[in-house]
mmCIF file of C-alpha atoms and ligand atoms in Angstrom:
data_model
loop_
_atom_site.group_PDB
_atom_site.id
_atom_site.type_symbol
_atom_site.label_atom_id
_atom_site.label_comp_id
_atom_site.label_asym_id
_atom_site.label_seq_id
_atom_site.Cartn_x
_atom_site.Cartn_y
_atom_site.Cartn_z
ATOM 1 C CA MET I 413 50.019 38.144 61.784
ATOM 2 C CA THR I 414 47.198 36.840 63.187
ATOM 3 C CA ILE I 415 45.974 32.889 61.412
ATOM 4 C CA PRO I 416 42.567 33.359 61.109
ATOM 5 C CA THR I 417 40.459 29.974 62.079
ATOM 6 C CA THR I 418 37.287 30.635 60.457
ATOM 7 C CA ALA I 419 36.522 29.058 57.380
ATOM 8 C CA ASP I 420 34.753 32.204 56.157
ATOM 9 C CA PRO I 421 36.383 35.923 55.912
ATOM 10 C CA VAL I 422 35.234 39.048 57.354
ATOM 11 C CA ARG I 423 34.082 40.986 54.570
ATOM 12 C CA ASP I 424 36.484 43.710 55.562
ATOM 13 C CA CYS I 425 39.256 41.150 55.623
ATOM 14 C CA ALA I 426 42.661 43.158 55.042
ATOM 15 C CA LEU I 427 45.088 40.482 55.161
ATOM 16 C CA CYS I 428 46.256 40.993 51.334
ATOM 17 C CA PRO I 429 46.455 45.019 50.915
ATOM 18 C CA ARG I 430 46.921 44.661 47.428
ATOM 19 C CA LEU I 431 43.368 43.067 47.061
ATOM 20 C CA HIS I 432 41.726 44.764 50.002
ATOM 21 C CA ASP I 433 42.551 48.015 47.917
ATOM 22 C CA PHE I 434 41.181 46.618 44.869
ATOM 23 C CA ILE I 435 38.094 45.638 46.842
ATOM 24 C CA ALA I 436 37.813 48.965 47.940
ATOM 25 C CA LEU I 437 38.044 50.490 44.460
ATOM 26 C CA TRP I 438 35.526 48.703 43.280
ATOM 27 C CA ARG I 439 33.093 49.925 46.201
ATOM 28 C CA GLU I 440 33.329 53.202 45.328
ATOM 29 C CA ARG I 441 32.588 52.402 41.568
ATOM 30 C CA GLU I 442 30.067 49.989 42.094
ATOM 31 C CA PRO I 443 28.244 50.163 45.121
ATOM 32 C CA ASP I 444 25.585 48.051 44.676
ATOM 33 C CA TRP I 445 27.913 45.145 43.719
ATOM 34 C CA HIS I 446 29.156 42.658 46.883
ATOM 35 C CA ASN I 447 32.307 43.851 46.274
ATOM 36 C CA ALA I 448 33.727 41.694 49.540
ATOM 37 C CA PRO I 449 35.407 38.121 50.031
ATOM 38 C CA VAL I 450 32.784 35.275 48.455
ATOM 39 C CA PRO I 451 31.763 32.990 50.691
ATOM 40 C CA THR I 452 31.452 29.240 49.706
ATOM 41 C CA TRP I 453 28.873 27.959 48.944
ATOM 42 C CA LEU I 454 27.005 25.096 49.715
ATOM 43 C CA ALA I 455 23.653 22.986 49.728
ATOM 44 C CA PRO I 456 20.866 23.573 51.933
ATOM 45 C CA GLU I 457 21.124 20.748 54.366
ATOM 46 C CA GLY I 458 24.414 22.019 55.680
ATOM 47 C CA PRO I 459 28.032 21.183 56.417
ATOM 48 C CA GLN I 460 27.403 18.011 57.492
ATOM 49 C CA SER I 461 25.822 16.744 53.765
ATOM 50 C CA VAL I 462 28.607 17.980 52.107
ATOM 51 C CA ARG I 463 30.672 14.769 50.166
ATOM 52 C CA LEU I 464 31.788 16.979 46.980
ATOM 53 C CA LEU I 465 33.697 20.276 46.991
ATOM 54 C CA ILE I 466 35.147 21.980 44.430
ATOM 55 C CA VAL I 467 37.754 24.632 44.929
ATOM 56 C CA GLY I 468 38.218 27.517 41.865
ATOM 57 C CA LEU I 469 40.909 30.078 41.667
ATOM 58 C CA ALA I 470 39.354 33.238 42.989
ATOM 59 C CA PRO I 471 36.222 35.252 42.131
ATOM 60 C CA GLY I 472 35.946 37.266 38.750
ATOM 61 C CA LEU I 473 34.823 40.897 39.115
ATOM 62 C CA ARG I 474 31.894 41.177 37.323
ATOM 63 C CA GLY I 475 31.068 37.215 38.462
ATOM 64 C CA ALA I 476 31.347 36.545 41.852
ATOM 65 C CA ASN I 477 32.640 39.830 43.096
ATOM 66 C CA ARG I 478 29.571 41.338 41.768
ATOM 67 C CA THR I 479 26.661 39.145 42.773
ATOM 68 C CA GLY I 480 28.560 37.211 45.986
ATOM 69 C CA ARG I 481 27.943 33.677 44.965
ATOM 70 C CA PRO I 482 31.005 31.344 43.318
ATOM 71 C CA PHE I 483 30.214 31.105 39.829
ATOM 72 C CA THR I 484 27.755 33.289 39.676
ATOM 73 C CA GLY I 485 27.595 36.000 36.663
ATOM 74 C CA ASP I 486 30.081 35.294 34.254
ATOM 75 C CA PHE I 487 30.750 32.696 32.033
ATOM 76 C CA ALA I 488 32.395 29.952 33.978
ATOM 77 C CA GLY I 489 29.177 29.371 35.691
ATOM 78 C CA ASP I 490 27.068 28.168 32.749
ATOM 79 C CA LEU I 491 29.412 25.221 31.831
ATOM 80 C CA LEU I 492 29.864 24.475 35.631
ATOM 81 C CA TYR I 493 26.296 24.481 36.960
ATOM 82 C CA ALA I 494 24.990 22.481 33.416
ATOM 83 C CA THR I 495 27.726 20.163 34.051
ATOM 84 C CA LEU I 496 26.451 19.720 37.848
ATOM 85 C CA LYS I 497 23.010 19.256 37.026
ATOM 86 C CA LYS I 498 23.951 16.825 34.851
ATOM 87 C CA TYR I 499 25.753 14.923 37.118
ATOM 88 C CA GLY I 500 23.510 14.930 40.159
ATOM 89 C CA PHE I 501 25.268 17.396 41.926
ATOM 90 C CA ALA I 502 23.068 20.819 41.212
ATOM 91 C CA GLU I 503 19.110 21.194 40.556
ATOM 92 C CA GLY I 504 16.759 23.536 40.035
ATOM 93 C CA GLU I 505 17.410 26.836 37.111
ATOM 94 C CA PHE I 506 20.881 28.862 36.838
ATOM 95 C CA GLU I 507 19.812 32.059 35.944
ATOM 96 C CA ALA I 508 23.088 33.337 36.863
ATOM 97 C CA ARG I 509 21.869 35.522 40.092
ATOM 98 C CA PRO I 510 22.182 34.732 43.927
ATOM 99 C CA ASP I 511 18.295 34.109 43.889
ATOM 100 C CA ASP I 512 17.719 31.557 41.437
ATOM 101 C CA SER I 513 16.316 28.378 41.973
ATOM 102 C CA LEU I 514 19.731 26.765 42.150
ATOM 103 C CA ARG I 515 20.212 24.545 44.782
ATOM 104 C CA LEU I 516 23.293 22.515 45.369
ATOM 105 C CA LYS I 517 23.346 19.059 46.225
ATOM 106 C CA ALA I 518 25.685 17.179 48.801
ATOM 107 C CA THR I 519 28.176 19.718 47.338
ATOM 108 C CA ALA I 520 29.806 23.243 48.061
ATOM 109 C CA ILE I 521 31.644 25.578 46.297
ATOM 110 C CA THR I 522 34.534 27.423 47.027
ATOM 111 C CA ASN I 523 37.534 29.731 46.052
ATOM 112 C CA ALA I 524 41.290 29.238 46.427
ATOM 113 C CA VAL I 525 41.590 33.206 46.988
ATOM 114 C CA ARG I 526 38.627 34.839 48.574
ATOM 115 C CA CYS I 527 38.977 38.392 47.310
ATOM 116 C CA VAL I 528 38.806 39.158 43.238
ATOM 117 C CA PRO I 529 42.599 40.091 42.001
ATOM 118 C CA PRO I 530 43.406 42.253 39.652
ATOM 119 C CA GLU I 531 43.350 40.430 36.002
ATOM 120 C CA ASN I 532 42.259 37.529 37.803
ATOM 121 C CA LYS I 533 46.081 37.006 38.894
ATOM 122 C CA PRO I 534 46.543 36.810 42.738
ATOM 123 C CA THR I 535 50.101 37.012 43.773
ATOM 124 C CA ALA I 536 51.968 33.477 45.148
ATOM 125 C CA ALA I 537 51.302 35.440 48.698
ATOM 126 C CA GLU I 538 47.849 35.730 48.818
ATOM 127 C CA ILE I 539 47.481 32.527 47.438
ATOM 128 C CA ASN I 540 49.441 31.316 50.551
ATOM 129 C CA THR I 541 47.378 33.886 52.950
ATOM 130 C CA CYS I 542 44.110 33.435 52.055
ATOM 131 C CA ARG I 543 45.037 29.347 52.443
ATOM 132 C CA SER I 544 43.793 29.769 56.193
ATOM 133 C CA PHE I 545 40.748 29.760 55.016
ATOM 134 C CA LEU I 546 40.526 27.037 52.422
ATOM 135 C CA THR I 547 41.887 24.566 54.698
ATOM 136 C CA ALA I 548 39.286 25.653 57.483
ATOM 137 C CA THR I 549 36.705 25.104 54.562
ATOM 138 C CA ILE I 550 38.191 21.441 54.008
ATOM 139 C CA GLU I 551 38.123 20.977 57.952
ATOM 140 C CA ARG I 552 34.409 21.924 58.037
ATOM 141 C CA PHE I 553 32.972 19.401 55.841
ATOM 142 C CA GLU I 554 33.242 15.914 57.940
ATOM 143 C CA ASN I 555 31.598 14.246 55.645
ATOM 144 C CA LEU I 556 33.568 15.357 52.422
ATOM 145 C CA GLU I 557 35.099 12.287 50.126
ATOM 146 C CA ALA I 558 36.074 14.271 47.265
ATOM 147 C CA ILE I 559 37.558 17.102 46.008
ATOM 148 C CA VAL I 560 37.478 18.942 42.500
ATOM 149 C CA THR I 561 40.185 21.551 41.676
ATOM 150 C CA LEU I 562 40.064 23.976 38.993
ATOM 151 C CA GLY I 563 43.402 25.167 37.566
ATOM 152 C CA LYS I 564 46.835 24.310 38.900
ATOM 153 C CA ILE I 565 46.617 27.559 41.336
ATOM 154 C CA ALA I 566 43.430 25.656 42.887
ATOM 155 C CA HIS I 567 45.283 22.372 42.857
ATOM 156 C CA ASP I 568 48.009 23.317 44.316
ATOM 157 C CA SER I 569 46.793 25.282 47.066
ATOM 158 C CA THR I 570 44.415 22.694 47.937
ATOM 159 C CA VAL I 571 47.006 19.983 48.060
ATOM 160 C CA ARG I 572 49.271 22.263 50.417
ATOM 161 C CA ALA I 573 46.237 22.892 52.492
ATOM 162 C CA LEU I 574 45.972 18.932 52.767
ATOM 163 C CA LYS I 575 49.298 18.767 53.762
ATOM 164 C CA GLY I 576 50.353 17.141 50.537
ATOM 165 C CA ARG I 577 53.595 18.179 48.797
ATOM 166 C CA VAL I 578 53.082 19.404 45.114
ATOM 167 C CA ALA I 579 55.413 17.003 43.743
ATOM 168 C CA ALA I 580 53.819 14.564 44.949
ATOM 169 C CA HIS I 581 50.347 14.784 43.682
ATOM 170 C CA PRO I 582 50.520 17.125 40.544
ATOM 171 C CA PHE I 583 48.261 18.805 38.652
ATOM 172 C CA LYS I 584 46.788 16.677 35.730
ATOM 173 C CA HIS I 585 43.194 17.480 33.924
ATOM 174 C CA ASN I 586 41.024 14.714 35.098
ATOM 175 C CA VAL I 587 43.722 12.595 37.297
ATOM 176 C CA ALA I 588 42.806 11.759 40.902
ATOM 177 C CA THR I 589 44.974 11.314 43.925
ATOM 178 C CA GLU I 590 44.378 11.036 47.249
ATOM 179 C CA ILE I 591 45.836 12.520 50.644
ATOM 180 C CA ASP I 592 44.366 11.057 53.639
ATOM 181 C CA GLY I 593 41.557 8.999 52.088
ATOM 182 C CA LEU I 594 40.474 12.109 50.305
ATOM 183 C CA SER I 595 40.176 12.231 46.792
ATOM 184 C CA ILE I 596 41.136 14.983 44.440
ATOM 185 C CA THR I 597 40.633 15.330 40.707
ATOM 186 C CA SER I 598 42.156 18.203 39.179
ATOM 187 C CA SER I 599 40.370 19.802 36.001
ATOM 188 C CA TYR I 600 41.411 22.501 33.470
ATOM 189 C CA HIS I 601 39.242 25.385 34.712
ATOM 190 C CA CYS I 602 35.962 26.033 33.070
ATOM 191 C CA SER I 603 36.898 29.429 31.841
ATOM 192 C CA ARG I 604 35.849 31.035 28.954
ATOM 193 C CA TYR I 605 39.319 31.335 27.865
ATOM 194 C CA ASN I 606 39.726 27.984 28.134
ATOM 195 C CA THR I 607 36.916 26.704 26.673
ATOM 196 C CA ASN I 608 36.981 29.359 23.851
ATOM 197 C CA THR I 609 40.607 27.622 23.053
ATOM 198 C CA GLY I 610 39.594 24.003 23.257
ATOM 199 C CA VAL I 611 41.842 23.699 26.098
ATOM 200 C CA LEU I 612 38.780 22.646 27.937
ATOM 201 C CA THR I 613 35.374 21.388 26.075
ATOM 202 C CA PRO I 614 32.319 20.441 27.894
ATOM 203 C CA GLU I 615 33.072 16.589 27.132
ATOM 204 C CA MET I 616 36.304 16.977 29.006
ATOM 205 C CA PHE I 617 34.929 18.707 31.686
ATOM 206 C CA GLU I 618 32.122 16.127 32.070
ATOM 207 C CA GLN I 619 34.567 13.347 32.203
ATOM 208 C CA VAL I 620 35.871 14.608 35.316
ATOM 209 C CA PHE I 621 32.262 14.371 37.142
ATOM 210 C CA THR I 622 31.458 11.310 35.958
ATOM 211 C CA SER I 623 34.871 9.673 37.434
ATOM 212 C CA VAL I 624 34.241 11.909 40.602
ATOM 213 C CA ARG I 625 30.261 10.819 40.524
ATOM 214 C CA ARG I 626 31.817 6.774 40.541
ATOM 215 C CA ARG I 627 33.504 7.469 43.322
ATOM 216 C CA ILE I 628 31.174 9.350 45.556
ATOM 217 C CA ASP I 629 28.524 6.304 44.726
ATOM 218 C CA GLY I 630 30.943 3.490 44.739
HETATM 219 S S1 LIG E 411 42.372 36.881 49.758
HETATM 220 FE FE1 LIG E 411 41.498 36.011 51.626
HETATM 221 S S2 LIG E 411 42.919 36.627 53.444
HETATM 222 FE FE2 LIG E 411 43.526 37.766 51.520
HETATM 223 S S3 LIG E 411 42.287 40.222 52.080
HETATM 224 FE FE3 LIG E 411 40.924 38.619 50.430
HETATM 225 S S4 LIG E 411 40.060 36.351 52.195
HETATM 226 FE FE4 LIG E 411 41.782 37.840 53.441
#
């Protein structure tokens, strides 16, 4: 297998055949949707401006897979972008459309797996395969200071992308660890399921960004 070195996969990336086939199915069903790997979204000032990277799991079928922008079009974006705005990592209005006025500030958002997986469940092989893009994405941001990982899969893949051992840097909500001077804070994923079941409350999510804001400003 050829190991990709670019930070964003090509539109027809077929390194994960199951995900490639799933997207092909949805291209037939919904030809107007994005239906492709979702690229990293970042502050308009460019990669040099990015100090915070948020790593999610994978695009939601009717969210980022439909709209082409991370966390845009389904519930998870409502809490994420409201919180980012509150802590100065975004500005403008989030209207769940890629052409709204929302802008990231010194921040980028990506996913551990760039293609939508059936049932929101990527396989271990797919997570491992897509990690080359995550590694290249992290390397792209020379002034990166902090990463927030949303959920255990995103956290473990980020630790591995940084060549850390997961056992030494375990996922735990609002706990920060450090690899090569880069701070990594884990959070429960801001999915509708987690917020509906009380696994993650808006207050718990805000505590994560309070810590990260302090770390970046400190
Ligand atoms: S998940 Fe990543 S590696 Fe797999 S097909 Fe999509 S872009 Fe390629």
